[in-house]
Amino acid sequence: MLTLEGIDAFYGDLQALHDVSLTVEQGRVFALVGANAAGKSTTLRVVSGLVTPRRGRVLLEGRDLSRVPAYQRVDLGIVQVPEGRRLFPFMSVAENLLLGAHTARARAERETTLRYVYGLFPVLADRQRQLAGSLSGGEQQMCAIGRALMARPRVLMLDEPTLGLAPVLVARIFETVRTINADGMTVLLVEQNVRQALTLAHRAAVLESGHLVLDGRGAELLGDERLKRAYLGL
Ligand code: ATP
């Protein structure tokens, strides 16, 4: 569904990605893991069009997106939940969610999607009129995921959705990703919780200093000796 081919990306003189290639298959969860500053967020930014690669291509169902600007990629169904959630704190939960449905395609199905999101996160239904900024961290993450779903993504990209959350909420977010995927959503997930991400993901890749050093089935990588030493402390 989504393919990155030989991506080199830079910030000024700093090369953040070196020849990164990966494929996210339709209906699957792909996890991208790695240490701080490995280039995970940059990879998502290349897909969403916020960083233009110096070399390489991003393809959505075979279509080269090189000349498609970021805002049009959302119309095509590439939707990102940014790291840090980026909600509008002085707007209500419902207003934040509805803002997600800004494309014509999403607007047409707004009410159905809103019911789906409230079904997924009943706490958001209970707090529809509450200011988003007054939600707990876990609820804010749910609202950010809900807002992204309102855009009717074809590929949902999540950048560290569990960052800063207590273990019980981390588990809840992983469970949600599993549910969304079971409902048919293709997911590209960036995570520092390596074990949980690899357990959930059908396929996964490890980035180190901008290089893709390992990739394979999630379960396969969990058993990889190098990965165990580097990320799981085993
Ligand atoms: P983290 O988990 O810390 O967000 P990451 O794997 O997502 O890490 P990136 O944010 O993609 O890593 O960063 C990759 C490299 O690019 C790092 O060396 C980082 O300092 C650099 N970088 C990221 N954003 C910018 C920017 N806007 N300007 C300059 N350098 C940047």
Short mmCIF file of N, CA, C and O in Angstrom, two decimals, residues 149-226:
data_model
loop_
_atom_site.label_atom_id
_atom_site.label_comp_id
_atom_site.label_asym_id
_atom_site.label_seq_id
_atom_site.Cartn_x
_atom_site.Cartn_y
_atom_site.Cartn_z
N LEU A 149 -8.63 9.66 12.96
CA LEU A 149 -9.59 8.73 12.34
C LEU A 149 -10.72 9.48 11.63
O LEU A 149 -11.25 9.00 10.63
N MET A 150 -11.07 10.66 12.17
CA MET A 150 -12.13 11.46 11.56
C MET A 150 -11.78 11.86 10.12
O MET A 150 -12.66 12.17 9.33
N ALA A 151 -10.48 11.87 9.79
CA ALA A 151 -10.07 12.21 8.42
C ALA A 151 -10.20 11.01 7.47
O ALA A 151 -9.86 11.12 6.30
N ARG A 152 -10.71 9.89 7.96
CA ARG A 152 -10.88 8.66 7.16
C ARG A 152 -9.57 8.25 6.49
O ARG A 152 -9.48 8.18 5.26
N PRO A 153 -8.53 7.98 7.30
CA PRO A 153 -7.25 7.61 6.70
C PRO A 153 -7.30 6.28 5.95
O PRO A 153 -8.14 5.43 6.26
N ARG A 154 -6.41 6.15 4.99
CA ARG A 154 -6.19 4.83 4.38
C ARG A 154 -4.93 4.24 5.00
O ARG A 154 -4.81 3.03 5.12
N VAL A 155 -4.00 5.14 5.37
CA VAL A 155 -2.85 4.73 6.19
C VAL A 155 -2.81 5.66 7.39
O VAL A 155 -2.74 6.88 7.23
N LEU A 156 -2.86 5.08 8.58
CA LEU A 156 -2.80 5.88 9.80
C LEU A 156 -1.37 5.80 10.36
O LEU A 156 -0.87 4.70 10.62
N MET A 157 -0.74 6.96 10.53
CA MET A 157 0.62 6.98 11.07
C MET A 157 0.58 7.53 12.49
O MET A 157 0.03 8.60 12.75
N LEU A 158 1.16 6.77 13.40
CA LEU A 158 1.16 7.15 14.81
C LEU A 158 2.61 7.37 15.26
O LEU A 158 3.43 6.46 15.15
N ASP A 159 2.90 8.58 15.77
CA ASP A 159 4.26 8.88 16.21
C ASP A 159 4.32 8.83 17.74
O ASP A 159 3.86 9.74 18.41
N GLU A 160 4.86 7.75 18.25
CA GLU A 160 5.02 7.55 19.70
C GLU A 160 3.73 7.83 20.48
O GLU A 160 3.72 8.69 21.36
N PRO A 161 2.67 7.10 20.17
CA PRO A 161 1.39 7.39 20.83
C PRO A 161 1.39 7.11 22.32
O PRO A 161 0.51 7.59 23.03
N THR A 162 2.36 6.33 22.81
CA THR A 162 2.33 5.97 24.24
C THR A 162 3.31 6.79 25.07
O THR A 162 3.46 6.56 26.27
N LEU A 163 3.97 7.76 24.42
CA LEU A 163 5.00 8.54 25.13
C LEU A 163 4.44 9.21 26.38
O LEU A 163 3.44 9.93 26.31
N GLY A 164 5.08 8.95 27.51
CA GLY A 164 4.71 9.63 28.75
C GLY A 164 3.47 9.07 29.43
O GLY A 164 3.00 9.65 30.40
N LEU A 165 2.92 7.97 28.92
CA LEU A 165 1.71 7.42 29.54
C LEU A 165 2.05 6.32 30.54
O LEU A 165 3.04 5.60 30.39
N ALA A 166 1.19 6.19 31.56
CA ALA A 166 1.35 5.13 32.55
C ALA A 166 1.12 3.77 31.88
O ALA A 166 0.39 3.69 30.89
N PRO A 167 1.74 2.71 32.42
CA PRO A 167 1.66 1.38 31.78
C PRO A 167 0.24 0.92 31.43
O PRO A 167 0.03 0.37 30.35
N VAL A 168 -0.72 1.20 32.28
CA VAL A 168 -2.08 0.73 31.99
C VAL A 168 -2.64 1.45 30.76
O VAL A 168 -3.35 0.85 29.94
N LEU A 169 -2.25 2.71 30.58
CA LEU A 169 -2.71 3.45 29.40
C LEU A 169 -1.93 3.05 28.16
O LEU A 169 -2.48 3.04 27.05
N VAL A 170 -0.65 2.72 28.36
CA VAL A 170 0.14 2.22 27.23
C VAL A 170 -0.56 0.98 26.67
O VAL A 170 -0.79 0.87 25.46
N ALA A 171 -0.96 0.08 27.56
CA ALA A 171 -1.64 -1.15 27.14
C ALA A 171 -2.94 -0.81 26.42
O ALA A 171 -3.29 -1.43 25.41
N ARG A 172 -3.65 0.18 26.92
CA ARG A 172 -4.94 0.59 26.33
C ARG A 172 -4.73 1.11 24.91
O ARG A 172 -5.51 0.81 24.00
N ILE A 173 -3.68 1.92 24.72
CA ILE A 173 -3.42 2.47 23.38
C ILE A 173 -3.03 1.34 22.41
O ILE A 173 -3.51 1.29 21.27
N PHE A 174 -2.19 0.41 22.87
CA PHE A 174 -1.82 -0.72 22.00
C PHE A 174 -3.07 -1.53 21.63
O PHE A 174 -3.22 -1.98 20.49
N GLU A 175 -3.96 -1.73 22.60
CA GLU A 175 -5.19 -2.46 22.36
C GLU A 175 -6.04 -1.73 21.30
O GLU A 175 -6.64 -2.36 20.42
N THR A 176 -6.06 -0.41 21.41
CA THR A 176 -6.82 0.38 20.43
C THR A 176 -6.26 0.21 19.03
O THR A 176 -7.00 0.05 18.06
N VAL A 177 -4.92 0.26 18.93
CA VAL A 177 -4.30 0.10 17.61
C VAL A 177 -4.68 -1.27 17.04
O VAL A 177 -5.00 -1.41 15.86
N ARG A 178 -4.68 -2.27 17.91
CA ARG A 178 -5.07 -3.62 17.47
C ARG A 178 -6.51 -3.64 16.95
O ARG A 178 -6.80 -4.21 15.90
N THR A 179 -7.40 -2.96 17.67
CA THR A 179 -8.82 -2.92 17.25
C THR A 179 -8.99 -2.19 15.92
O THR A 179 -9.69 -2.68 15.02
N ILE A 180 -8.33 -1.02 15.82
CA ILE A 180 -8.46 -0.24 14.58
C ILE A 180 -7.97 -1.08 13.40
O ILE A 180 -8.57 -1.11 12.34
N ASN A 181 -6.86 -1.78 13.63
CA ASN A 181 -6.30 -2.62 12.57
C ASN A 181 -7.25 -3.78 12.23
O ASN A 181 -7.46 -4.09 11.06
N ALA A 182 -7.84 -4.38 13.27
CA ALA A 182 -8.78 -5.48 13.03
C ALA A 182 -9.98 -4.99 12.22
O ALA A 182 -10.60 -5.74 11.46
N ASP A 183 -10.31 -3.69 12.35
CA ASP A 183 -11.39 -3.10 11.57
C ASP A 183 -10.94 -2.74 10.15
O ASP A 183 -11.69 -2.13 9.40
N GLY A 184 -9.69 -3.06 9.83
CA GLY A 184 -9.24 -2.92 8.45
C GLY A 184 -8.21 -1.82 8.18
O GLY A 184 -7.77 -1.65 7.05
N MET A 185 -7.85 -1.07 9.22
CA MET A 185 -6.95 0.07 9.01
C MET A 185 -5.49 -0.38 8.84
O MET A 185 -5.01 -1.22 9.59
N THR A 186 -4.82 0.21 7.87
CA THR A 186 -3.38 0.02 7.71
C THR A 186 -2.67 1.02 8.63
O THR A 186 -3.03 2.19 8.65
N VAL A 187 -1.68 0.53 9.38
CA VAL A 187 -1.06 1.38 10.41
C VAL A 187 0.46 1.38 10.26
O VAL A 187 1.08 0.32 10.11
N LEU A 188 1.03 2.59 10.32
CA LEU A 188 2.49 2.73 10.42
C LEU A 188 2.75 3.36 11.79
O LEU A 188 2.36 4.49 12.06
N LEU A 189 3.39 2.57 12.66
CA LEU A 189 3.52 2.94 14.07
C LEU A 189 4.98 3.17 14.43
O LEU A 189 5.83 2.30 14.21
N VAL A 190 5.28 4.34 14.99
CA VAL A 190 6.61 4.62 15.53
C VAL A 190 6.54 4.47 17.04
O VAL A 190 5.66 5.03 17.68
N GLU A 191 7.43 3.67 17.60
CA GLU A 191 7.33 3.37 19.03
C GLU A 191 8.69 3.19 19.69
O GLU A 191 9.64 2.72 19.07
N GLN A 192 8.76 3.57 20.96
CA GLN A 192 9.94 3.25 21.76
C GLN A 192 9.69 2.04 22.66
O GLN A 192 10.63 1.48 23.22
N ASN A 193 8.41 1.68 22.84
CA ASN A 193 8.09 0.43 23.56
C ASN A 193 8.29 -0.72 22.59
O ASN A 193 7.35 -1.22 21.96
N VAL A 194 9.56 -1.14 22.46
CA VAL A 194 9.93 -2.05 21.39
C VAL A 194 9.20 -3.39 21.50
O VAL A 194 8.64 -3.89 20.53
N ARG A 195 9.18 -3.94 22.70
CA ARG A 195 8.60 -5.28 22.85
C ARG A 195 7.11 -5.28 22.46
O ARG A 195 6.67 -6.12 21.69
N GLN A 196 6.36 -4.31 22.99
CA GLN A 196 4.92 -4.28 22.69
C GLN A 196 4.67 -3.99 21.21
O GLN A 196 3.78 -4.56 20.60
N ALA A 197 5.49 -3.09 20.65
CA ALA A 197 5.29 -2.74 19.24
C ALA A 197 5.55 -3.95 18.35
O ALA A 197 4.79 -4.22 17.42
N LEU A 198 6.62 -4.70 18.66
CA LEU A 198 6.94 -5.86 17.81
C LEU A 198 5.94 -7.00 18.01
O LEU A 198 5.70 -7.78 17.09
N THR A 199 5.37 -7.08 19.20
CA THR A 199 4.36 -8.11 19.45
C THR A 199 3.11 -7.83 18.63
O THR A 199 2.48 -8.73 18.08
N LEU A 200 2.78 -6.56 18.51
CA LEU A 200 1.58 -6.16 17.79
C LEU A 200 1.76 -6.19 16.27
O LEU A 200 0.85 -6.56 15.53
N ALA A 201 2.95 -5.79 15.82
CA ALA A 201 3.15 -5.52 14.38
C ALA A 201 3.28 -6.80 13.56
O ALA A 201 3.88 -7.77 14.01
N HIS A 202 2.71 -6.77 12.36
CA HIS A 202 2.95 -7.86 11.42
C HIS A 202 4.37 -7.78 10.90
O HIS A 202 5.06 -8.78 10.78
N ARG A 203 4.78 -6.55 10.55
CA ARG A 203 6.16 -6.36 10.09
C ARG A 203 6.75 -5.18 10.85
O ARG A 203 6.03 -4.31 11.35
N ALA A 204 8.09 -5.17 10.90
CA ALA A 204 8.74 -4.11 11.66
C ALA A 204 10.13 -3.86 11.09
O ALA A 204 10.69 -4.70 10.38
N ALA A 205 10.66 -2.67 11.44
CA ALA A 205 12.02 -2.34 11.03
C ALA A 205 12.67 -1.55 12.14
O ALA A 205 12.01 -0.85 12.91
N VAL A 206 13.98 -1.69 12.21
CA VAL A 206 14.76 -0.97 13.21
C VAL A 206 15.63 0.06 12.52
O VAL A 206 16.37 -0.26 11.58
N LEU A 207 15.53 1.31 12.99
CA LEU A 207 16.37 2.39 12.47
C LEU A 207 17.46 2.68 13.48
O LEU A 207 17.20 2.77 14.68
N GLU A 208 18.68 2.84 12.97
CA GLU A 208 19.80 3.28 13.82
C GLU A 208 20.54 4.36 13.08
O GLU A 208 21.00 4.14 11.95
N SER A 209 20.62 5.54 13.69
CA SER A 209 21.32 6.69 13.08
C SER A 209 20.94 6.86 11.62
O SER A 209 21.81 7.08 10.76
N GLY A 210 19.65 6.75 11.33
CA GLY A 210 19.18 7.01 9.97
C GLY A 210 19.32 5.85 9.01
O GLY A 210 18.94 5.96 7.84
N HIS A 211 19.89 4.72 9.48
CA HIS A 211 20.03 3.54 8.64
C HIS A 211 19.03 2.48 9.08
O HIS A 211 18.91 2.22 10.28
N LEU A 212 18.38 1.84 8.10
CA LEU A 212 17.49 0.72 8.44
C LEU A 212 18.36 -0.52 8.60
O LEU A 212 18.94 -1.00 7.64
N VAL A 213 18.51 -0.99 9.85
CA VAL A 213 19.48 -2.06 10.10
C VAL A 213 18.86 -3.45 10.18
O VAL A 213 19.57 -4.44 10.04
N LEU A 214 17.57 -3.51 10.41
CA LEU A 214 16.91 -4.82 10.52
C LEU A 214 15.49 -4.65 10.02
O LEU A 214 14.86 -3.63 10.31
N ASP A 215 14.97 -5.63 9.31
CA ASP A 215 13.52 -5.63 9.11
C ASP A 215 13.02 -7.05 8.91
O ASP A 215 13.79 -7.94 8.56
N GLY A 216 11.77 -7.26 9.22
CA GLY A 216 11.22 -8.60 9.12
C GLY A 216 9.88 -8.67 9.80
O GLY A 216 9.27 -7.63 10.10
N ARG A 217 9.40 -9.88 10.03
CA ARG A 217 8.15 -10.02 10.76
C ARG A 217 8.37 -9.60 12.20
O ARG A 217 9.45 -9.80 12.76
N GLY A 218 7.34 -8.98 12.81
CA GLY A 218 7.48 -8.47 14.17
C GLY A 218 7.99 -9.54 15.12
O GLY A 218 8.96 -9.35 15.86
N ALA A 219 7.35 -10.71 15.06
CA ALA A 219 7.70 -11.80 15.98
C ALA A 219 9.13 -12.27 15.75
O ALA A 219 9.85 -12.61 16.70
N GLU A 220 9.56 -12.24 14.49
CA GLU A 220 10.92 -12.65 14.13
C GLU A 220 11.95 -11.72 14.77
O GLU A 220 12.94 -12.16 15.36
N LEU A 221 11.68 -10.42 14.67
CA LEU A 221 12.62 -9.44 15.22
C LEU A 221 12.72 -9.56 16.74
O LEU A 221 13.78 -9.34 17.31
N LEU A 222 11.59 -9.91 17.36
CA LEU A 222 11.60 -10.07 18.82
C LEU A 222 12.63 -11.10 19.26
O LEU A 222 13.18 -11.02 20.36
N GLY A 223 12.87 -12.08 18.39
CA GLY A 223 13.82 -13.14 18.73
C GLY A 223 15.24 -12.84 18.27
O GLY A 223 16.14 -13.62 18.50
N ASP A 224 15.45 -11.69 17.61
CA ASP A 224 16.77 -11.38 17.05
C ASP A 224 17.76 -10.99 18.16
O ASP A 224 17.47 -10.11 18.97
N GLU A 225 18.90 -11.64 18.16
CA GLU A 225 19.87 -11.44 19.26
C GLU A 225 20.35 -9.99 19.34
O GLU A 225 20.44 -9.41 20.42
N ARG A 226 20.65 -9.40 18.16
CA ARG A 226 21.14 -8.00 18.17
C ARG A 226 20.10 -7.07 18.76
O ARG A 226 20.40 -6.20 19.57
#
